[in-house]
């Protein structure tokens, strides 16, 4: 087994990072040292056009002035992808055979350098598999929270459900390599690929024949009351939503909501969901929000069980900044979670800042941006499924058939009485 350091001693290559946006990049500490205000747009921050060391959006002709439709973006490689990170669903034995088959094929047939989590190398179920042991020494491992994967991975393959894709988003807090997600979990809204024909599907992606859905992420910063406001604050990017709720408190949450510094309203209820268009089909839709296509630049604000009949979910432009604080007369603190993880307490005079990040997650489509989304709505959420209403000809035929059956029944009864 080789570590990251062993791999980069043998395959050192300079980072291929470029940024085509004029906005200040989302650094690990929030705003850049230049202290410039991030350029805002009523539509959305311009997303970075490069994903990992060698994936980027295909450019249109320089002779034509166009505004690229987010639903028409496609992946291209400016050099052949070399490294792939394979992430499998944890605590699920049914994923092990596909995982072994995939990594063996990537190493033996495609000669790729495969990265896996360190826990995979220590999995006792995998260690007893002869097929896995054949390629185990050729795998490279990493440890979450210790090893930096930025500019080291060309693309990602996820085996599992939507939670596996959310974990991949958590691993890459800046630029994310293109993600190819296979549906091997319980919910497959974000995982459009079937594993049956994975060889052909992965080959198509490696050859650059793939559509991309750029899934926007939210940049979240908690500013503490007693911390230096001039000091850069750590931020966290979320793919689905950030949730502010009352936690274990028996009292209603009392939260003030600001938009670009302007006070909007106070939220009294169980809490508030701030979600991306991708997250609109998750917790938000369960709380009564609408479903938004991931290519739409927007931020959705959804109350959780509000103590008001008129508080409905709202959609705001993706370029604004939301500030969320406890109201001065709040009876208790609030709790914040990011994609269901990293729960933190929000105390009096603390604030949560949320805006759209320039680092979106490039999700590879099985068909295209539109078909994948509507197929997921139909298959996973059974959207608009109902028994169809009969048209008039069917009703007429049905009535005529019942009338004939009634006549036949009457005739039989008459014959029996006569006999």
CSV table of C-alpha atoms in Angstrom, one decimal, residues 1 9 25 29 43 69 88 108 114 138 142 152 203 214-215 313 339 387 416:
chain,number,residue,atom,x,y,z
A,1,UNK,CA,0.0,0.0,0.0
A,9,UNK,CA,7.4,11.7,-5.0
A,25,UNK,CA,-12.1,33.4,-4.3
A,29,UNK,CA,-10.3,31.8,5.7
A,43,UNK,CA,-28.0,36.1,-10.9
A,69,UNK,CA,-27.0,28.1,-21.0
A,88,UNK,CA,-18.1,3.8,-1.6
A,108,UNK,CA,-5.9,-3.4,-14.8
A,114,UNK,CA,-6.9,4.9,-7.8
A,138,UNK,CA,-1.7,-0.7,-6.1
A,142,UNK,CA,-5.9,9.1,2.2
A,152,UNK,CA,-4.6,15.6,-6.7
A,203,UNK,CA,-15.0,5.1,-20.8
A,214,UNK,CA,-23.1,22.5,-12.1
A,215,UNK,CA,-24.6,22.2,-8.6
A,313,UNK,CA,-40.9,29.6,1.5
A,339,UNK,CA,-25.6,19.1,5.2
A,387,UNK,CA,-54.6,7.4,-11.7
A,416,UNK,CA,-85.6,-18.6,-14.5
